[in-house]
């Protein structure tokens, strides 16, 4: 596992495409999957710039998993989903860190890679002083996040095209904040 760089964006696009197409079948329609790939899912380069996005390289050098955490307000979506306004920082004492952009290649699914990425994100968010974490889970991800200690807060949907929506679930869990960690500004 390593931090992602901007050079990883083309590989992330391939990973995200394979992950969404391979793991969302049965949860979302083909039309929802296609539209979500164009309108919602994609790399969020702010996470890469912030140094909070992790990737795992497979034996063949291709990315097999990715995911990150954020100290910013955006809950979900790649660059194409966000507007051009600045993404403000969260207050770690009163607001939840975000778990973001978790993708696993279908050929590598159910091998603990998502858990490994989550653990790295959780530890980094705790070291930054966050006391809780939340995410917008896709339907195929809900069971994993529940196994990681998240609880469902609310179901909602993000609009797609032609009146379609993509159902998501807001989930949250407590963290163990590390108040005296080096590098945490108070």
PDB file of N, CA and C in Angstrom, residues 3-17 36-55 63 66-90 97-103 121 134 136:
ATOM      1  N   UNK A   3       0.712   5.857  -0.843  1.00  0.00           N
ATOM      2  CA  UNK A   3      -0.103   7.026  -1.171  1.00  0.00           C
ATOM      3  C   UNK A   3      -0.177   7.180  -2.684  1.00  0.00           C
ATOM      4  N   UNK A   4      -1.330   7.554  -3.163  1.00  0.00           N
ATOM      5  CA  UNK A   4      -1.532   7.772  -4.599  1.00  0.00           C
ATOM      6  C   UNK A   4      -0.850   9.073  -5.018  1.00  0.00           C
ATOM      7  N   UNK A   5      -0.471   9.121  -6.296  1.00  0.00           N
ATOM      8  CA  UNK A   5       0.061  10.347  -6.887  1.00  0.00           C
ATOM      9  C   UNK A   5      -0.800  10.695  -8.097  1.00  0.00           C
ATOM     10  N   UNK A   6      -0.619  11.879  -8.609  1.00  0.00           N
ATOM     11  CA  UNK A   6      -1.379  12.296  -9.791  1.00  0.00           C
ATOM     12  C   UNK A   6      -1.073  11.382 -10.979  1.00  0.00           C
ATOM     13  N   UNK A   7       0.091  10.764 -10.996  1.00  0.00           N
ATOM     14  CA  UNK A   7       0.429   9.824 -12.066  1.00  0.00           C
ATOM     15  C   UNK A   7      -0.475   8.588 -12.043  1.00  0.00           C
ATOM     16  N   UNK A   8      -1.128   8.325 -10.915  1.00  0.00           N
ATOM     17  CA  UNK A   8      -2.013   7.167 -10.789  1.00  0.00           C
ATOM     18  C   UNK A   8      -3.405   7.389 -11.367  1.00  0.00           C
ATOM     19  N   UNK A   9      -3.753   8.611 -11.742  1.00  0.00           N
ATOM     20  CA  UNK A   9      -5.124   8.907 -12.174  1.00  0.00           C
ATOM     21  C   UNK A   9      -5.584   8.005 -13.322  1.00  0.00           C
ATOM     22  N   UNK A  10      -4.815   7.796 -14.394  1.00  0.00           N
ATOM     23  CA  UNK A  10      -5.295   6.887 -15.447  1.00  0.00           C
ATOM     24  C   UNK A  10      -5.563   5.463 -14.930  1.00  0.00           C
ATOM     25  N   UNK A  11      -4.693   4.962 -14.054  1.00  0.00           N
ATOM     26  CA  UNK A  11      -4.904   3.632 -13.486  1.00  0.00           C
ATOM     27  C   UNK A  11      -6.114   3.615 -12.549  1.00  0.00           C
ATOM     28  N   UNK A  12      -6.330   4.706 -11.823  1.00  0.00           N
ATOM     29  CA  UNK A  12      -7.507   4.796 -10.962  1.00  0.00           C
ATOM     30  C   UNK A  12      -8.787   4.764 -11.785  1.00  0.00           C
ATOM     31  N   UNK A  13      -8.788   5.445 -12.926  1.00  0.00           N
ATOM     32  CA  UNK A  13      -9.965   5.411 -13.794  1.00  0.00           C
ATOM     33  C   UNK A  13     -10.283   3.980 -14.225  1.00  0.00           C
ATOM     34  N   UNK A  14      -9.267   3.206 -14.567  1.00  0.00           N
ATOM     35  CA  UNK A  14      -9.484   1.808 -14.966  1.00  0.00           C
ATOM     36  C   UNK A  14      -9.974   0.964 -13.783  1.00  0.00           C
ATOM     37  N   UNK A  15      -9.373   1.170 -12.612  1.00  0.00           N
ATOM     38  CA  UNK A  15      -9.794   0.432 -11.425  1.00  0.00           C
ATOM     39  C   UNK A  15     -11.243   0.747 -11.071  1.00  0.00           C
ATOM     40  N   UNK A  16     -11.589   2.016 -11.061  1.00  0.00           N
ATOM     41  CA  UNK A  16     -12.948   2.422 -10.699  1.00  0.00           C
ATOM     42  C   UNK A  16     -13.960   1.831 -11.675  1.00  0.00           C
ATOM     43  N   UNK A  17     -13.658   1.894 -12.959  1.00  0.00           N
ATOM     44  CA  UNK A  17     -14.551   1.336 -13.972  1.00  0.00           C
ATOM     45  C   UNK A  17     -14.765  -0.162 -13.730  1.00  0.00           C
ATOM     46  N   UNK A  36     -23.621   6.572 -13.383  1.00  0.00           N
ATOM     47  CA  UNK A  36     -22.826   6.857 -12.183  1.00  0.00           C
ATOM     48  C   UNK A  36     -21.340   6.938 -12.526  1.00  0.00           C
ATOM     49  N   UNK A  37     -20.877   6.098 -13.460  1.00  0.00           N
ATOM     50  CA  UNK A  37     -19.473   6.164 -13.868  1.00  0.00           C
ATOM     51  C   UNK A  37     -19.139   7.492 -14.534  1.00  0.00           C
ATOM     52  N   UNK A  38     -20.100   8.088 -15.201  1.00  0.00           N
ATOM     53  CA  UNK A  38     -19.851   9.370 -15.868  1.00  0.00           C
ATOM     54  C   UNK A  38     -20.114  10.574 -14.967  1.00  0.00           C
ATOM     55  N   UNK A  39     -21.061  10.436 -14.044  1.00  0.00           N
ATOM     56  CA  UNK A  39     -21.494  11.597 -13.267  1.00  0.00           C
ATOM     57  C   UNK A  39     -21.021  11.616 -11.816  1.00  0.00           C
ATOM     58  N   UNK A  40     -20.728  10.469 -11.235  1.00  0.00           N
ATOM     59  CA  UNK A  40     -20.445  10.402  -9.795  1.00  0.00           C
ATOM     60  C   UNK A  40     -19.073   9.814  -9.496  1.00  0.00           C
ATOM     61  N   UNK A  41     -18.824   8.587  -9.940  1.00  0.00           N
ATOM     62  CA  UNK A  41     -17.615   7.867  -9.562  1.00  0.00           C
ATOM     63  C   UNK A  41     -16.429   8.287 -10.413  1.00  0.00           C
ATOM     64  N   UNK A  42     -15.315   8.511  -9.762  1.00  0.00           N
ATOM     65  CA  UNK A  42     -14.081   8.878 -10.430  1.00  0.00           C
ATOM     66  C   UNK A  42     -13.077   9.331  -9.392  1.00  0.00           C
ATOM     67  N   UNK A  43     -11.847   9.535  -9.795  1.00  0.00           N
ATOM     68  CA  UNK A  43     -10.848  10.016  -8.840  1.00  0.00           C
ATOM     69  C   UNK A  43     -11.201  11.419  -8.334  1.00  0.00           C
ATOM     70  N   UNK A  44     -10.980  11.636  -7.056  1.00  0.00           N
ATOM     71  CA  UNK A  44     -11.072  12.965  -6.467  1.00  0.00           C
ATOM     72  C   UNK A  44      -9.632  13.417  -6.246  1.00  0.00           C
ATOM     73  N   UNK A  45      -9.154  14.261  -7.129  1.00  0.00           N
ATOM     74  CA  UNK A  45      -7.744  14.645  -7.068  1.00  0.00           C
ATOM     75  C   UNK A  45      -7.417  15.494  -5.840  1.00  0.00           C
ATOM     76  N   UNK A  46      -8.433  16.028  -5.158  1.00  0.00           N
ATOM     77  CA  UNK A  46      -8.162  16.752  -3.906  1.00  0.00           C
ATOM     78  C   UNK A  46      -7.611  15.785  -2.858  1.00  0.00           C
ATOM     79  N   UNK A  47      -8.132  14.566  -2.825  1.00  0.00           N
ATOM     80  CA  UNK A  47      -7.625  13.565  -1.880  1.00  0.00           C
ATOM     81  C   UNK A  47      -6.155  13.247  -2.158  1.00  0.00           C
ATOM     82  N   UNK A  48      -5.822  13.137  -3.449  1.00  0.00           N
ATOM     83  CA  UNK A  48      -4.431  12.867  -3.815  1.00  0.00           C
ATOM     84  C   UNK A  48      -3.550  14.044  -3.401  1.00  0.00           C
ATOM     85  N   UNK A  49      -4.003  15.264  -3.697  1.00  0.00           N
ATOM     86  CA  UNK A  49      -3.233  16.461  -3.337  1.00  0.00           C
ATOM     87  C   UNK A  49      -3.062  16.591  -1.822  1.00  0.00           C
ATOM     88  N   UNK A  50      -4.085  16.171  -1.065  1.00  0.00           N
ATOM     89  CA  UNK A  50      -4.015  16.248   0.399  1.00  0.00           C
ATOM     90  C   UNK A  50      -3.157  15.139   1.006  1.00  0.00           C
ATOM     91  N   UNK A  51      -2.766  14.150   0.202  1.00  0.00           N
ATOM     92  CA  UNK A  51      -1.976  13.034   0.728  1.00  0.00           C
ATOM     93  C   UNK A  51      -2.787  12.108   1.604  1.00  0.00           C
ATOM     94  N   UNK A  52      -4.080  11.929   1.266  1.00  0.00           N
ATOM     95  CA  UNK A  52      -4.968  11.092   2.076  1.00  0.00           C
ATOM     96  C   UNK A  52      -5.608   9.974   1.264  1.00  0.00           C
ATOM     97  N   UNK A  53      -5.026   9.663   0.092  1.00  0.00           N
ATOM     98  CA  UNK A  53      -5.602   8.637  -0.767  1.00  0.00           C
ATOM     99  C   UNK A  53      -4.579   7.525  -0.980  1.00  0.00           C
ATOM    100  N   UNK A  54      -4.982   6.309  -0.664  1.00  0.00           N
ATOM    101  CA  UNK A  54      -4.101   5.149  -0.723  1.00  0.00           C
ATOM    102  C   UNK A  54      -4.439   4.256  -1.912  1.00  0.00           C
ATOM    103  N   UNK A  55      -3.445   3.579  -2.439  1.00  0.00           N
ATOM    104  CA  UNK A  55      -3.653   2.582  -3.482  1.00  0.00           C
ATOM    105  C   UNK A  55      -2.850   1.338  -3.131  1.00  0.00           C
ATOM    106  N   UNK A  63      -3.357  -1.417 -10.362  1.00  0.00           N
ATOM    107  CA  UNK A  63      -4.001  -1.148  -9.083  1.00  0.00           C
ATOM    108  C   UNK A  63      -5.107  -2.167  -8.823  1.00  0.00           C
ATOM    109  N   UNK A  66      -8.172   0.892  -3.874  1.00  0.00           N
ATOM    110  CA  UNK A  66      -7.893   2.291  -3.549  1.00  0.00           C
ATOM    111  C   UNK A  66      -8.924   2.770  -2.545  1.00  0.00           C
ATOM    112  N   UNK A  67      -8.580   3.831  -1.879  1.00  0.00           N
ATOM    113  CA  UNK A  67      -9.511   4.454  -0.944  1.00  0.00           C
ATOM    114  C   UNK A  67      -8.786   5.498  -0.130  1.00  0.00           C
ATOM    115  N   UNK A  68      -9.566   6.406   0.405  1.00  0.00           N
ATOM    116  CA  UNK A  68      -8.940   7.462   1.170  1.00  0.00           C
ATOM    117  C   UNK A  68      -9.849   8.009   2.245  1.00  0.00           C
ATOM    118  N   UNK A  69      -9.299   8.942   2.945  1.00  0.00           N
ATOM    119  CA  UNK A  69     -10.080   9.650   3.953  1.00  0.00           C
ATOM    120  C   UNK A  69      -9.905  11.130   3.662  1.00  0.00           C
ATOM    121  N   UNK A  70     -10.827  11.922   4.166  1.00  0.00           N
ATOM    122  CA  UNK A  70     -10.751  13.346   3.893  1.00  0.00           C
ATOM    123  C   UNK A  70     -11.055  14.156   5.134  1.00  0.00           C
ATOM    124  N   UNK A  71     -10.348  15.267   5.203  1.00  0.00           N
ATOM    125  CA  UNK A  71     -10.562  16.261   6.256  1.00  0.00           C
ATOM    126  C   UNK A  71     -11.387  17.412   5.697  1.00  0.00           C
ATOM    127  N   UNK A  72     -12.023  17.163   4.529  1.00  0.00           N
ATOM    128  CA  UNK A  72     -12.827  18.186   3.838  1.00  0.00           C
ATOM    129  C   UNK A  72     -14.297  17.802   3.830  1.00  0.00           C
ATOM    130  N   UNK A  73     -15.135  18.765   3.549  1.00  0.00           N
ATOM    131  CA  UNK A  73     -16.585  18.625   3.656  1.00  0.00           C
ATOM    132  C   UNK A  73     -17.211  17.644   2.658  1.00  0.00           C
ATOM    133  N   UNK A  74     -16.673  17.523   1.447  1.00  0.00           N
ATOM    134  CA  UNK A  74     -17.283  16.661   0.436  1.00  0.00           C
ATOM    135  C   UNK A  74     -17.427  15.236   0.963  1.00  0.00           C
ATOM    136  N   UNK A  75     -18.634  14.658   0.791  1.00  0.00           N
ATOM    137  CA  UNK A  75     -18.908  13.318   1.302  1.00  0.00           C
ATOM    138  C   UNK A  75     -18.606  12.236   0.273  1.00  0.00           C
ATOM    139  N   UNK A  76     -18.830  12.514  -1.008  1.00  0.00           N
ATOM    140  CA  UNK A  76     -18.608  11.492  -2.028  1.00  0.00           C
ATOM    141  C   UNK A  76     -18.495  12.138  -3.399  1.00  0.00           C
ATOM    142  N   UNK A  77     -18.001  11.357  -4.355  1.00  0.00           N
ATOM    143  CA  UNK A  77     -17.955  11.771  -5.752  1.00  0.00           C
ATOM    144  C   UNK A  77     -16.571  12.176  -6.216  1.00  0.00           C
ATOM    145  N   UNK A  78     -16.308  11.864  -7.487  1.00  0.00           N
ATOM    146  CA  UNK A  78     -15.054  12.250  -8.111  1.00  0.00           C
ATOM    147  C   UNK A  78     -15.068  13.702  -8.539  1.00  0.00           C
ATOM    148  N   UNK A  79     -13.996  14.116  -9.184  1.00  0.00           N
ATOM    149  CA  UNK A  79     -13.871  15.511  -9.631  1.00  0.00           C
ATOM    150  C   UNK A  79     -15.073  15.955 -10.449  1.00  0.00           C
ATOM    151  N   UNK A  80     -15.602  15.073 -11.304  1.00  0.00           N
ATOM    152  CA  UNK A  80     -16.701  15.454 -12.182  1.00  0.00           C
ATOM    153  C   UNK A  80     -18.011  15.672 -11.417  1.00  0.00           C
ATOM    154  N   UNK A  81     -18.087  15.184 -10.177  1.00  0.00           N
ATOM    155  CA  UNK A  81     -19.304  15.306  -9.367  1.00  0.00           C
ATOM    156  C   UNK A  81     -19.310  16.581  -8.515  1.00  0.00           C
ATOM    157  N   UNK A  82     -18.144  17.127  -8.293  1.00  0.00           N
ATOM    158  CA  UNK A  82     -18.028  18.287  -7.398  1.00  0.00           C
ATOM    159  C   UNK A  82     -18.133  19.587  -8.187  1.00  0.00           C
ATOM    160  N   UNK A  83     -18.581  20.620  -7.516  1.00  0.00           N
ATOM    161  CA  UNK A  83     -18.588  21.933  -8.169  1.00  0.00           C
ATOM    162  C   UNK A  83     -17.221  22.583  -7.986  1.00  0.00           C
ATOM    163  N   UNK A  84     -17.044  23.743  -8.559  1.00  0.00           N
ATOM    164  CA  UNK A  84     -15.722  24.386  -8.579  1.00  0.00           C
ATOM    165  C   UNK A  84     -15.404  25.168  -7.300  1.00  0.00           C
ATOM    166  N   UNK A  85     -16.355  25.234  -6.377  1.00  0.00           N
ATOM    167  CA  UNK A  85     -16.093  25.983  -5.140  1.00  0.00           C
ATOM    168  C   UNK A  85     -15.055  25.276  -4.279  1.00  0.00           C
ATOM    169  N   UNK A  86     -14.356  26.034  -3.436  1.00  0.00           N
ATOM    170  CA  UNK A  86     -13.388  25.400  -2.528  1.00  0.00           C
ATOM    171  C   UNK A  86     -14.092  24.398  -1.613  1.00  0.00           C
ATOM    172  N   UNK A  87     -13.376  23.359  -1.234  1.00  0.00           N
ATOM    173  CA  UNK A  87     -13.906  22.320  -0.358  1.00  0.00           C
ATOM    174  C   UNK A  87     -13.365  22.590   1.043  1.00  0.00           C
ATOM    175  N   UNK A  88     -14.188  23.185   1.921  1.00  0.00           N
ATOM    176  CA  UNK A  88     -13.673  23.605   3.236  1.00  0.00           C
ATOM    177  C   UNK A  88     -13.228  22.448   4.120  1.00  0.00           C
ATOM    178  N   UNK A  89     -12.308  22.761   5.016  1.00  0.00           N
ATOM    179  CA  UNK A  89     -11.804  21.797   5.985  1.00  0.00           C
ATOM    180  C   UNK A  89     -12.837  21.551   7.074  1.00  0.00           C
ATOM    181  N   UNK A  90     -12.819  20.353   7.621  1.00  0.00           N
ATOM    182  CA  UNK A  90     -13.698  19.971   8.721  1.00  0.00           C
ATOM    183  C   UNK A  90     -13.006  20.243  10.054  1.00  0.00           C
ATOM    184  N   UNK A  97     -14.589  12.892   9.980  1.00  0.00           N
ATOM    185  CA  UNK A  97     -13.747  12.696   8.800  1.00  0.00           C
ATOM    186  C   UNK A  97     -14.566  11.909   7.785  1.00  0.00           C
ATOM    187  N   UNK A  98     -14.187  11.991   6.534  1.00  0.00           N
ATOM    188  CA  UNK A  98     -14.901  11.276   5.476  1.00  0.00           C
ATOM    189  C   UNK A  98     -14.070  10.082   5.011  1.00  0.00           C
ATOM    190  N   UNK A  99     -14.713   8.939   4.855  1.00  0.00           N
ATOM    191  CA  UNK A  99     -14.091   7.810   4.178  1.00  0.00           C
ATOM    192  C   UNK A  99     -14.548   7.915   2.736  1.00  0.00           C
ATOM    193  N   UNK A 100     -13.604   7.933   1.795  1.00  0.00           N
ATOM    194  CA  UNK A 100     -13.941   8.302   0.424  1.00  0.00           C
ATOM    195  C   UNK A 100     -13.364   7.342  -0.603  1.00  0.00           C
ATOM    196  N   UNK A 101     -14.076   7.218  -1.692  1.00  0.00           N
ATOM    197  CA  UNK A 101     -13.579   6.617  -2.936  1.00  0.00           C
ATOM    198  C   UNK A 101     -12.910   5.266  -2.742  1.00  0.00           C
ATOM    199  N   UNK A 102     -13.614   4.359  -2.075  1.00  0.00           N
ATOM    200  CA  UNK A 102     -13.114   3.002  -1.843  1.00  0.00           C
ATOM    201  C   UNK A 102     -13.495   2.136  -3.044  1.00  0.00           C
ATOM    202  N   UNK A 103     -12.492   1.563  -3.697  1.00  0.00           N
ATOM    203  CA  UNK A 103     -12.734   0.696  -4.855  1.00  0.00           C
ATOM    204  C   UNK A 103     -11.787  -0.491  -4.801  1.00  0.00           C
ATOM    205  N   UNK A 121      -6.742   4.445   6.560  1.00  0.00           N
ATOM    206  CA  UNK A 121      -7.519   5.693   6.625  1.00  0.00           C
ATOM    207  C   UNK A 121      -7.929   6.010   8.058  1.00  0.00           C
ATOM    208  N   UNK A 134     -17.520   9.284   8.637  1.00  0.00           N
ATOM    209  CA  UNK A 134     -18.740   8.938   7.928  1.00  0.00           C
ATOM    210  C   UNK A 134     -18.455   8.774   6.450  1.00  0.00           C
ATOM    211  N   UNK A 136     -20.608   7.860   2.375  1.00  0.00           N
ATOM    212  CA  UNK A 136     -21.793   7.566   1.573  1.00  0.00           C
ATOM    213  C   UNK A 136     -21.515   6.226   0.915  1.00  0.00           C
TER     214      UNK A 136
END
